[in-house]
mmCIF file of C-alpha atoms and ligand atoms in Angstrom:
data_model
loop_
_atom_site.group_PDB
_atom_site.id
_atom_site.type_symbol
_atom_site.label_atom_id
_atom_site.label_comp_id
_atom_site.label_asym_id
_atom_site.label_seq_id
_atom_site.Cartn_x
_atom_site.Cartn_y
_atom_site.Cartn_z
ATOM 1 C CA UNK A 235 -39.358 -42.319 -50.734
ATOM 2 C CA UNK A 236 -41.416 -40.296 -48.329
ATOM 3 C CA UNK A 237 -40.512 -42.547 -45.389
ATOM 4 C CA UNK A 238 -36.856 -42.339 -46.385
ATOM 5 C CA UNK A 239 -36.828 -38.535 -46.372
ATOM 6 C CA UNK A 240 -38.821 -38.175 -43.220
ATOM 7 C CA UNK A 241 -36.762 -40.565 -41.211
ATOM 8 C CA UNK A 242 -33.582 -39.076 -42.665
ATOM 9 C CA UNK A 243 -34.895 -35.553 -41.621
ATOM 10 C CA UNK A 244 -35.699 -36.617 -37.979
ATOM 11 C CA UNK A 245 -32.337 -38.256 -37.633
ATOM 12 C CA UNK A 246 -30.226 -35.259 -39.017
ATOM 13 C CA UNK A 247 -27.659 -34.595 -36.505
ATOM 14 C CA UNK A 248 -27.107 -30.829 -37.558
ATOM 15 C CA UNK A 249 -28.006 -28.271 -40.041
ATOM 16 C CA UNK A 250 -25.427 -29.319 -42.527
ATOM 17 C CA UNK A 251 -26.976 -32.778 -42.688
ATOM 18 C CA UNK A 252 -30.458 -31.151 -43.082
ATOM 19 C CA UNK A 253 -29.146 -29.105 -45.919
ATOM 20 C CA UNK A 254 -27.753 -32.167 -47.704
ATOM 21 C CA UNK A 255 -31.237 -33.867 -47.409
ATOM 22 C CA UNK A 256 -32.969 -30.666 -48.687
ATOM 23 C CA UNK A 257 -30.757 -30.521 -51.760
ATOM 24 C CA UNK A 258 -31.199 -34.262 -52.387
ATOM 25 C CA UNK A 259 -35.077 -33.955 -52.259
ATOM 26 C CA UNK A 260 -35.922 -30.358 -53.210
ATOM 27 C CA UNK A 261 -32.674 -28.886 -54.886
ATOM 28 C CA UNK A 262 -32.508 -28.326 -58.585
ATOM 29 C CA UNK A 263 -31.512 -31.794 -59.301
ATOM 30 C CA UNK A 264 -33.408 -33.243 -56.225
ATOM 31 C CA UNK A 265 -35.313 -36.335 -56.497
ATOM 32 C CA UNK A 266 -38.602 -34.699 -55.909
ATOM 33 C CA UNK A 267 -37.782 -31.862 -58.314
ATOM 34 C CA UNK A 268 -36.967 -34.369 -61.053
ATOM 35 C CA UNK A 269 -40.258 -36.029 -60.413
ATOM 36 C CA UNK A 270 -42.182 -32.614 -60.683
ATOM 37 C CA UNK A 271 -40.376 -32.104 -64.015
ATOM 38 C CA UNK A 272 -41.466 -35.467 -65.258
ATOM 39 C CA UNK A 273 -45.105 -34.337 -64.662
ATOM 40 C CA UNK A 274 -44.724 -32.290 -67.888
ATOM 41 C CA UNK A 275 -44.440 -35.442 -69.923
ATOM 42 C CA UNK A 276 -47.366 -37.174 -68.451
ATOM 43 C CA UNK A 277 -50.863 -37.258 -70.105
ATOM 44 C CA UNK A 278 -53.498 -35.094 -68.182
ATOM 45 C CA UNK A 279 -54.987 -38.068 -66.406
ATOM 46 C CA UNK A 280 -51.697 -39.244 -65.078
ATOM 47 C CA UNK A 281 -50.855 -35.736 -64.064
ATOM 48 C CA UNK A 282 -54.199 -35.341 -62.438
ATOM 49 C CA UNK A 283 -53.304 -38.285 -60.318
ATOM 50 C CA UNK A 284 -49.668 -37.756 -59.586
ATOM 51 C CA UNK A 285 -49.590 -33.910 -59.269
ATOM 52 C CA UNK A 286 -51.312 -33.237 -55.999
ATOM 53 C CA UNK A 287 -49.553 -36.324 -54.375
ATOM 54 C CA UNK A 288 -46.206 -35.008 -55.426
ATOM 55 C CA UNK A 289 -47.124 -31.460 -54.103
ATOM 56 C CA UNK A 290 -48.277 -32.708 -50.944
ATOM 57 C CA UNK A 291 -44.960 -34.826 -50.483
ATOM 58 C CA UNK A 292 -43.019 -31.723 -51.311
ATOM 59 C CA UNK A 293 -44.928 -29.743 -48.684
ATOM 60 C CA UNK A 294 -44.509 -32.424 -46.170
ATOM 61 C CA UNK A 295 -40.719 -32.733 -46.626
ATOM 62 C CA UNK A 296 -40.391 -28.984 -46.503
ATOM 63 C CA UNK A 297 -42.348 -28.767 -43.283
ATOM 64 C CA UNK A 298 -40.314 -31.643 -41.784
ATOM 65 C CA UNK A 299 -37.220 -29.713 -42.761
ATOM 66 C CA UNK A 300 -38.365 -26.520 -41.058
ATOM 67 C CA UNK A 301 -39.531 -28.353 -38.024
ATOM 68 C CA UNK A 302 -36.225 -30.228 -37.586
ATOM 69 C CA UNK A 303 -34.181 -27.037 -38.153
ATOM 70 C CA UNK A 304 -36.148 -25.345 -35.374
ATOM 71 C CA UNK A 305 -35.601 -28.313 -33.144
ATOM 72 C CA UNK A 306 -31.864 -28.264 -33.782
ATOM 73 C CA UNK A 307 -31.880 -24.523 -32.948
ATOM 74 C CA UNK A 308 -33.546 -25.093 -29.728
ATOM 75 C CA UNK A 309 -31.254 -27.838 -28.838
ATOM 76 C CA UNK A 310 -28.224 -25.818 -29.428
ATOM 77 C CA UNK A 311 -29.687 -23.078 -27.238
ATOM 78 C CA UNK A 312 -30.431 -25.410 -24.430
ATOM 79 C CA UNK A 313 -26.904 -26.847 -24.822
ATOM 80 C CA UNK A 314 -25.551 -23.260 -24.468
ATOM 81 C CA UNK A 315 -27.670 -22.331 -21.603
ATOM 82 C CA UNK A 316 -26.502 -25.371 -19.789
ATOM 83 C CA UNK A 317 -22.800 -24.840 -20.397
ATOM 84 C CA UNK A 318 -22.948 -21.230 -19.326
ATOM 85 C CA UNK A 319 -25.145 -21.903 -16.396
ATOM 86 C CA UNK A 320 -24.260 -19.672 -13.318
ATOM 87 C CA UNK A 321 -25.161 -20.160 -9.744
ATOM 88 C CA UNK A 322 -25.803 -16.563 -8.661
ATOM 89 C CA UNK A 323 -26.537 -18.039 -5.024
ATOM 90 C CA UNK A 324 -22.815 -19.194 -4.657
ATOM 91 C CA UNK A 325 -20.999 -17.000 -2.116
ATOM 92 C CA UNK A 326 -18.175 -14.868 -3.867
ATOM 93 C CA UNK A 327 -14.528 -15.979 -3.671
ATOM 94 C CA UNK A 328 -12.691 -13.649 -1.275
ATOM 95 C CA UNK A 329 -10.087 -11.491 -2.956
ATOM 96 C CA UNK A 330 -6.985 -10.668 -0.956
ATOM 97 C CA UNK A 331 -6.471 -6.843 -0.643
ATOM 98 C CA UNK A 332 -3.361 -4.843 -0.123
ATOM 99 C CA UNK A 333 -3.082 -2.888 3.014
ATOM 100 C CA UNK A 334 -1.199 0.125 4.166
ATOM 101 C CA UNK A 335 2.284 -0.853 5.453
ATOM 102 C CA UNK A 336 2.610 -0.847 9.309
ATOM 103 C CA UNK A 337 5.240 1.986 9.228
ATOM 104 C CA UNK A 338 2.854 4.132 6.982
ATOM 105 C CA UNK A 339 0.049 3.381 9.317
ATOM 106 C CA UNK A 340 2.021 4.545 12.320
ATOM 107 C CA UNK A 341 3.234 7.666 10.539
ATOM 108 C CA UNK A 342 -0.408 8.545 9.598
ATOM 109 C CA UNK A 343 -1.446 7.727 13.371
ATOM 110 C CA UNK A 344 1.218 9.919 14.941
ATOM 111 C CA UNK A 345 0.661 12.839 12.466
ATOM 112 C CA UNK A 346 -2.931 12.821 13.442
ATOM 113 C CA UNK A 347 -2.082 12.816 17.204
ATOM 114 C CA UNK A 348 0.341 15.680 16.867
ATOM 115 C CA UNK A 349 -1.994 17.651 14.515
ATOM 116 C CA UNK A 350 -4.434 17.485 17.430
ATOM 117 C CA UNK A 351 -1.986 19.376 19.479
ATOM 118 C CA UNK A 352 -1.296 22.039 16.860
ATOM 119 C CA UNK A 353 1.438 20.731 14.912
ATOM 120 C CA UNK A 354 1.784 20.867 11.330
ATOM 121 C CA UNK A 355 3.788 18.542 8.967
ATOM 122 C CA UNK A 356 7.136 19.891 7.612
ATOM 123 C CA UNK A 357 9.370 18.129 4.961
ATOM 124 C CA UNK A 358 12.868 18.177 3.685
ATOM 125 C CA UNK A 359 14.950 16.181 1.171
ATOM 126 C CA UNK A 360 16.281 12.742 1.898
ATOM 127 C CA UNK A 361 19.477 13.708 -0.055
ATOM 128 C CA UNK A 362 20.635 16.605 2.096
ATOM 129 C CA UNK A 363 23.448 19.083 2.180
ATOM 130 C CA UNK A 364 25.990 18.337 4.964
ATOM 131 C CA UNK A 365 25.340 21.896 6.114
ATOM 132 C CA UNK A 366 21.680 21.164 6.900
ATOM 133 C CA UNK A 367 22.520 17.696 8.367
ATOM 134 C CA UNK A 368 25.458 18.718 10.432
ATOM 135 C CA UNK A 369 26.795 22.346 10.522
ATOM 136 C CA UNK A 370 23.433 24.089 10.917
ATOM 137 C CA UNK A 371 22.731 21.736 13.894
ATOM 138 C CA UNK A 372 25.937 22.631 15.744
ATOM 139 C CA UNK A 373 27.828 19.534 14.383
ATOM 140 C CA UNK A 374 31.076 20.997 13.431
ATOM 141 C CA UNK A 375 33.226 18.993 10.894
ATOM 142 C CA UNK A 376 35.511 17.595 13.397
ATOM 143 C CA UNK A 377 32.663 16.784 15.924
ATOM 144 C CA UNK A 378 32.810 13.154 16.853
ATOM 145 C CA UNK A 379 28.938 12.913 15.992
ATOM 146 C CA UNK A 380 29.797 12.898 12.449
ATOM 147 C CA UNK A 381 31.550 9.508 12.774
ATOM 148 C CA UNK A 382 28.865 8.234 15.066
ATOM 149 C CA UNK A 383 26.140 8.720 12.605
ATOM 150 C CA UNK A 384 27.672 6.159 10.042
ATOM 151 C CA UNK A 385 26.907 8.560 7.230
ATOM 152 C CA UNK A 386 26.080 7.590 3.673
ATOM 153 C CA UNK A 387 28.099 10.220 1.473
ATOM 154 C CA UNK A 388 26.936 11.129 -2.013
ATOM 155 C CA UNK A 389 29.701 10.760 -4.595
ATOM 156 C CA UNK A 390 30.853 13.845 -6.386
ATOM 157 C CA UNK A 391 32.690 13.671 -9.680
ATOM 158 C CA UNK A 392 36.093 15.500 -9.919
ATOM 159 C CA UNK A 393 35.246 19.226 -10.650
ATOM 160 C CA UNK A 394 31.766 18.937 -9.271
ATOM 161 C CA UNK A 395 31.653 22.093 -7.104
ATOM 162 C CA UNK A 396 28.268 21.615 -5.503
ATOM 163 C CA UNK A 397 28.280 21.419 -1.823
ATOM 164 C CA UNK A 398 28.799 17.919 -0.367
ATOM 165 C CA UNK A 399 25.636 16.004 0.145
ATOM 166 C CA UNK A 400 24.666 12.976 2.373
ATOM 167 C CA UNK A 401 21.789 10.756 2.757
ATOM 168 C CA UNK A 402 20.391 12.550 5.921
ATOM 169 C CA UNK A 403 21.099 10.729 9.009
ATOM 170 C CA UNK A 404 18.256 12.089 11.004
ATOM 171 C CA UNK A 405 15.199 14.311 10.554
ATOM 172 C CA UNK A 406 16.604 17.213 12.482
ATOM 173 C CA UNK A 407 17.918 19.249 9.338
ATOM 174 C CA UNK A 408 14.052 19.822 8.808
ATOM 175 C CA UNK A 409 14.158 21.853 11.932
ATOM 176 C CA UNK A 410 16.379 24.280 10.390
ATOM 177 C CA UNK A 411 14.552 24.221 7.013
ATOM 178 C CA UNK A 412 11.251 24.853 8.954
ATOM 179 C CA UNK A 413 12.862 27.972 10.802
ATOM 180 C CA UNK A 414 14.155 29.443 7.690
ATOM 181 C CA UNK A 415 10.976 28.925 5.828
ATOM 182 C CA UNK A 416 8.456 30.070 8.261
ATOM 183 C CA UNK A 417 10.243 31.924 11.143
ATOM 184 C CA UNK A 418 9.141 31.968 14.656
ATOM 185 C CA UNK A 419 6.690 30.793 16.250
ATOM 186 C CA UNK A 420 6.700 27.298 14.838
ATOM 187 C CA UNK A 421 5.060 24.048 15.750
ATOM 188 C CA UNK A 422 5.832 21.230 13.304
ATOM 189 C CA UNK A 423 6.667 17.673 13.193
ATOM 190 C CA UNK A 424 8.639 16.054 10.234
ATOM 191 C CA UNK A 425 8.253 12.276 9.677
ATOM 192 C CA UNK A 426 10.356 10.745 7.092
ATOM 193 C CA UNK A 427 13.083 8.325 5.920
ATOM 194 C CA UNK A 428 16.543 8.389 7.324
ATOM 195 C CA UNK A 429 19.740 6.536 6.602
ATOM 196 C CA UNK A 430 22.731 5.054 8.498
ATOM 197 C CA UNK A 431 25.225 2.253 7.752
ATOM 198 C CA UNK A 432 23.790 -0.099 10.268
ATOM 199 C CA UNK A 433 22.109 -3.467 10.109
ATOM 200 C CA UNK A 434 21.087 -5.957 12.725
ATOM 201 C CA UNK A 435 18.140 -7.086 14.435
ATOM 202 C CA UNK A 436 16.901 -3.620 15.645
ATOM 203 C CA UNK A 437 18.574 -1.598 12.963
ATOM 204 C CA UNK A 438 18.106 -1.194 9.076
ATOM 205 C CA UNK A 439 20.159 1.132 6.796
ATOM 206 C CA UNK A 440 16.982 2.982 5.838
ATOM 207 C CA UNK A 441 14.544 3.831 8.923
ATOM 208 C CA UNK A 442 12.108 6.279 9.911
ATOM 209 C CA UNK A 443 12.011 9.128 12.370
ATOM 210 C CA UNK A 444 9.669 11.854 13.281
ATOM 211 C CA UNK A 445 11.114 15.213 14.380
ATOM 212 C CA UNK A 446 9.191 17.681 16.551
ATOM 213 C CA UNK A 447 10.015 21.342 16.947
ATOM 214 C CA UNK A 448 8.167 23.927 18.836
ATOM 215 C CA UNK A 449 9.389 27.447 19.082
ATOM 216 C CA UNK A 450 7.671 30.296 20.938
ATOM 217 C CA UNK A 451 8.526 33.102 23.467
ATOM 218 C CA UNK A 452 8.442 31.072 26.628
ATOM 219 C CA UNK A 453 8.504 27.458 25.929
ATOM 220 C CA UNK A 454 10.218 24.927 28.610
ATOM 221 C CA UNK A 455 11.121 21.281 29.129
ATOM 222 C CA UNK A 456 7.833 21.156 30.977
ATOM 223 C CA UNK A 457 5.975 21.676 27.692
ATOM 224 C CA UNK A 458 8.065 19.138 25.938
ATOM 225 C CA UNK A 459 7.250 16.689 28.691
ATOM 226 C CA UNK A 460 3.558 17.347 28.323
ATOM 227 C CA UNK A 461 3.555 17.013 24.637
ATOM 228 C CA UNK A 462 5.487 13.782 24.783
ATOM 229 C CA UNK A 463 3.197 12.211 27.584
ATOM 230 C CA UNK A 464 -0.008 13.189 25.488
ATOM 231 C CA UNK A 465 1.517 11.671 22.571
ATOM 232 C CA UNK A 466 2.502 8.314 24.330
ATOM 233 C CA UNK A 467 -1.015 8.083 25.808
ATOM 234 C CA UNK A 468 -2.792 8.537 22.528
ATOM 235 C CA UNK A 469 -0.404 6.324 20.592
ATOM 236 C CA UNK A 470 -0.011 3.403 22.854
ATOM 237 C CA UNK A 471 -3.750 3.765 23.729
ATOM 238 C CA UNK A 472 -3.100 3.479 27.635
ATOM 239 C CA UNK A 473 -4.467 5.698 30.257
ATOM 240 C CA UNK A 474 -1.326 6.144 32.376
ATOM 241 C CA UNK A 475 2.236 6.434 30.673
ATOM 242 C CA UNK A 476 5.287 7.393 32.681
ATOM 243 C CA UNK A 477 8.309 8.952 30.957
ATOM 244 C CA UNK A 478 11.868 9.216 32.360
ATOM 245 C CA UNK A 479 14.048 12.034 31.187
ATOM 246 C CA UNK A 480 17.800 11.077 31.252
ATOM 247 C CA UNK A 481 20.291 13.758 30.840
ATOM 248 C CA UNK A 482 22.253 13.239 27.637
ATOM 249 C CA UNK A 483 24.036 15.214 25.029
ATOM 250 C CA UNK A 484 23.049 16.240 21.509
ATOM 251 C CA UNK A 485 25.077 19.176 19.745
ATOM 252 C CA UNK A 486 21.700 20.726 18.730
ATOM 253 C CA UNK A 487 19.890 20.843 21.970
ATOM 254 C CA UNK A 488 21.005 22.262 25.351
ATOM 255 C CA UNK A 489 19.976 20.792 27.863
ATOM 256 C CA UNK A 490 19.357 17.513 26.033
ATOM 257 C CA UNK A 491 17.554 14.379 27.311
ATOM 258 C CA UNK A 492 16.894 10.956 26.310
ATOM 259 C CA UNK A 493 13.506 9.793 27.194
ATOM 260 C CA UNK A 494 12.454 6.299 28.343
ATOM 261 C CA UNK A 495 8.890 4.892 28.652
ATOM 262 C CA UNK A 496 7.893 2.632 31.746
ATOM 263 C CA UNK A 497 6.890 -0.876 30.516
ATOM 264 C CA UNK A 498 7.017 -4.619 31.295
ATOM 265 C CA UNK A 499 7.818 -7.813 29.657
ATOM 266 C CA UNK A 500 5.381 -10.356 30.826
ATOM 267 C CA UNK A 501 5.873 -13.788 29.140
ATOM 268 C CA UNK A 502 7.768 -12.152 26.230
ATOM 269 C CA UNK A 503 4.783 -9.686 25.893
ATOM 270 C CA UNK A 504 5.557 -5.873 26.068
ATOM 271 C CA UNK A 505 3.263 -3.932 28.166
ATOM 272 C CA UNK A 506 3.410 -0.145 28.018
ATOM 273 C CA UNK A 507 2.659 2.157 31.001
ATOM 274 C CA UNK A 508 3.294 -0.255 33.836
ATOM 275 C CA UNK A 509 6.131 -2.563 34.980
ATOM 276 C CA UNK A 510 9.803 -2.324 36.152
ATOM 277 C CA UNK A 511 11.495 -1.708 32.730
ATOM 278 C CA UNK A 512 12.304 1.153 30.811
ATOM 279 C CA UNK A 513 12.398 1.492 27.092
ATOM 280 C CA UNK A 514 14.224 4.406 25.347
ATOM 281 C CA UNK A 515 11.991 5.818 22.763
ATOM 282 C CA UNK A 516 13.564 9.311 21.745
ATOM 283 C CA UNK A 517 16.173 11.996 21.989
ATOM 284 C CA UNK A 518 15.075 15.604 23.013
ATOM 285 C CA UNK A 519 15.955 18.890 24.432
ATOM 286 C CA UNK A 520 15.760 22.556 24.213
ATOM 287 C CA UNK A 521 16.861 23.912 20.826
ATOM 288 C CA UNK A 522 20.534 25.054 21.085
ATOM 289 C CA UNK A 523 20.896 28.915 20.408
ATOM 290 C CA UNK A 524 23.443 28.046 17.620
ATOM 291 C CA UNK A 525 20.659 26.093 15.807
ATOM 292 C CA UNK A 526 18.106 28.943 16.201
ATOM 293 C CA UNK A 527 20.758 31.341 14.738
ATOM 294 C CA UNK A 528 21.390 28.880 11.747
ATOM 295 C CA UNK A 529 17.602 29.117 11.331
ATOM 296 C CA UNK A 530 17.588 32.850 11.345
ATOM 297 C CA UNK A 531 15.683 32.994 14.664
ATOM 298 C CA UNK A 532 16.938 35.320 17.552
ATOM 299 C CA UNK A 533 17.718 33.130 20.582
ATOM 300 C CA UNK A 534 17.251 36.276 22.924
ATOM 301 C CA UNK A 535 13.693 36.394 21.752
ATOM 302 C CA UNK A 536 12.608 32.993 21.024
ATOM 303 C CA UNK A 537 13.282 29.468 22.560
ATOM 304 C CA UNK A 538 11.837 26.061 21.986
ATOM 305 C CA UNK A 539 12.150 22.265 22.223
ATOM 306 C CA UNK A 540 12.840 19.574 19.696
ATOM 307 C CA UNK A 541 12.617 15.901 19.748
ATOM 308 C CA UNK A 542 13.473 12.936 17.394
ATOM 309 C CA UNK A 543 11.738 9.591 17.628
ATOM 310 C CA UNK A 544 12.263 6.337 15.813
ATOM 311 C CA UNK A 545 8.974 5.502 13.958
ATOM 312 C CA UNK A 546 9.914 1.907 13.330
ATOM 313 C CA UNK A 547 10.899 1.582 16.968
ATOM 314 C CA UNK A 548 7.656 2.722 18.376
ATOM 315 C CA UNK A 549 5.853 0.625 15.874
ATOM 316 C CA UNK A 550 7.756 -2.394 17.063
ATOM 317 C CA UNK A 551 6.889 -1.533 20.578
ATOM 318 C CA UNK A 552 3.222 -1.043 19.760
ATOM 319 C CA UNK A 553 2.707 -4.261 17.945
ATOM 320 C CA UNK A 554 5.355 -6.330 19.796
ATOM 321 C CA UNK A 555 7.422 -7.043 16.801
ATOM 322 C CA UNK A 556 10.998 -8.369 17.760
ATOM 323 C CA UNK A 557 12.856 -7.973 14.366
ATOM 324 C CA UNK A 558 13.026 -4.546 12.795
ATOM 325 C CA UNK A 559 14.298 -6.123 9.423
ATOM 326 C CA UNK A 560 11.068 -7.991 8.823
ATOM 327 C CA UNK A 561 9.480 -4.469 8.366
ATOM 328 C CA UNK A 562 11.158 -4.081 5.030
ATOM 329 C CA UNK A 563 11.203 -7.548 3.546
ATOM 330 C CA UNK A 564 7.626 -7.559 2.225
ATOM 331 C CA UNK A 565 7.023 -11.091 3.433
ATOM 332 C CA UNK A 566 3.188 -11.479 3.074
ATOM 333 C CA UNK A 567 3.224 -14.334 5.797
ATOM 334 C CA UNK A 568 4.922 -11.992 8.294
ATOM 335 C CA UNK A 569 2.671 -9.067 7.507
ATOM 336 C CA UNK A 570 -0.502 -11.380 7.842
ATOM 337 C CA UNK A 571 0.866 -12.847 11.180
ATOM 338 C CA UNK A 572 0.857 -9.315 12.525
ATOM 339 C CA UNK A 573 -2.463 -8.455 10.917
ATOM 340 C CA UNK A 574 -0.890 -6.031 8.508
ATOM 341 C CA UNK A 575 -2.323 -7.810 5.348
ATOM 342 C CA UNK A 576 -5.377 -9.767 4.586
HETATM 343 N N1 LIG B 651 18.502 13.739 15.772
HETATM 344 C C1 LIG B 651 18.651 13.042 17.084
HETATM 345 C C2 LIG B 651 19.007 11.485 16.642
HETATM 346 O O1 LIG B 651 18.791 11.142 15.473
HETATM 347 C C3 LIG B 651 17.274 12.943 17.932
HETATM 348 C C4 LIG B 651 17.010 14.273 18.552
HETATM 349 C C5 LIG B 651 16.253 15.236 17.759
HETATM 350 C C6 LIG B 651 17.499 14.654 19.649
HETATM 351 C C7 LIG B 651 15.827 16.296 18.326
HETATM 352 C C8 LIG B 651 17.287 15.844 20.137
HETATM 353 C C9 LIG B 651 16.477 16.661 19.520
HETATM 354 O O2 LIG B 651 19.377 10.654 17.449
#
């Protein structure tokens, strides 16, 4: 009896099996309990002999049960520790992180460069009244420039008497907003989104420009040239830049100039600052008196220069990117290839 129980207890696979054995031996109707009860019907001599042996057996089984129970608990704990084991010396798995979009990076960069030259940031809405986008900038309704801009017009329901609006085709309306908001003198840049119906390798219907505007008592094209050269040196990170001013026409500047930067293509690689090629980077000029008047500024007292530069375009130049459309496709393989994403 004793061997049967002790072996059973040692072999018990879990607590449930142990409990079964405990009930079978020591439970109310257990084998040992029954034998204890039988002691009552024995003669004193018999009881004297059997009693202590039975008690010892009971204690022994009890102790074996406790020992096996503790053993099972230890085994379970060991099992768990083994399953949840963690090698803290393993190197961490790298996590891919998002990064700032290249166009946003370039915007931050150029904002910092112009800030060093005293230019604050001005803003205007992307849905702009056609007065700010065109009329205030000396572009009359019948002016051919209105067609050239491939404008997106905002729809107005019949009976809507609000002035006509467009998606701004350039950042130049912010010139007039800045003039009306703060008066002369002024030194601001206005980076932001602009829209034109155009789509090919170097054009997307939404793109980015940065406008520059400086108004003071005696500014000239020479000041414009210096500011642009300083900017290009800092932005393209070259010691020497050469800019070429080509006479041009914009309704909102007089005189007007388009500005090219000297560069070269060596083995398909663009180099800024040296070479035999020129790359157009912006439009500029002295602010037209009509535009100053639109902005409530007296052209007899104040004058200034303005420029407008394609941000995506200078980003392409800086990073040697051939297709503008890729900027806005969010293709991670492309972004990684140019180092814009991890
Ligand atoms: N707004 C012009 C354009 O989008 C650029 C420009 C800005 C030209 C300021 C002259 C002065 O092409």
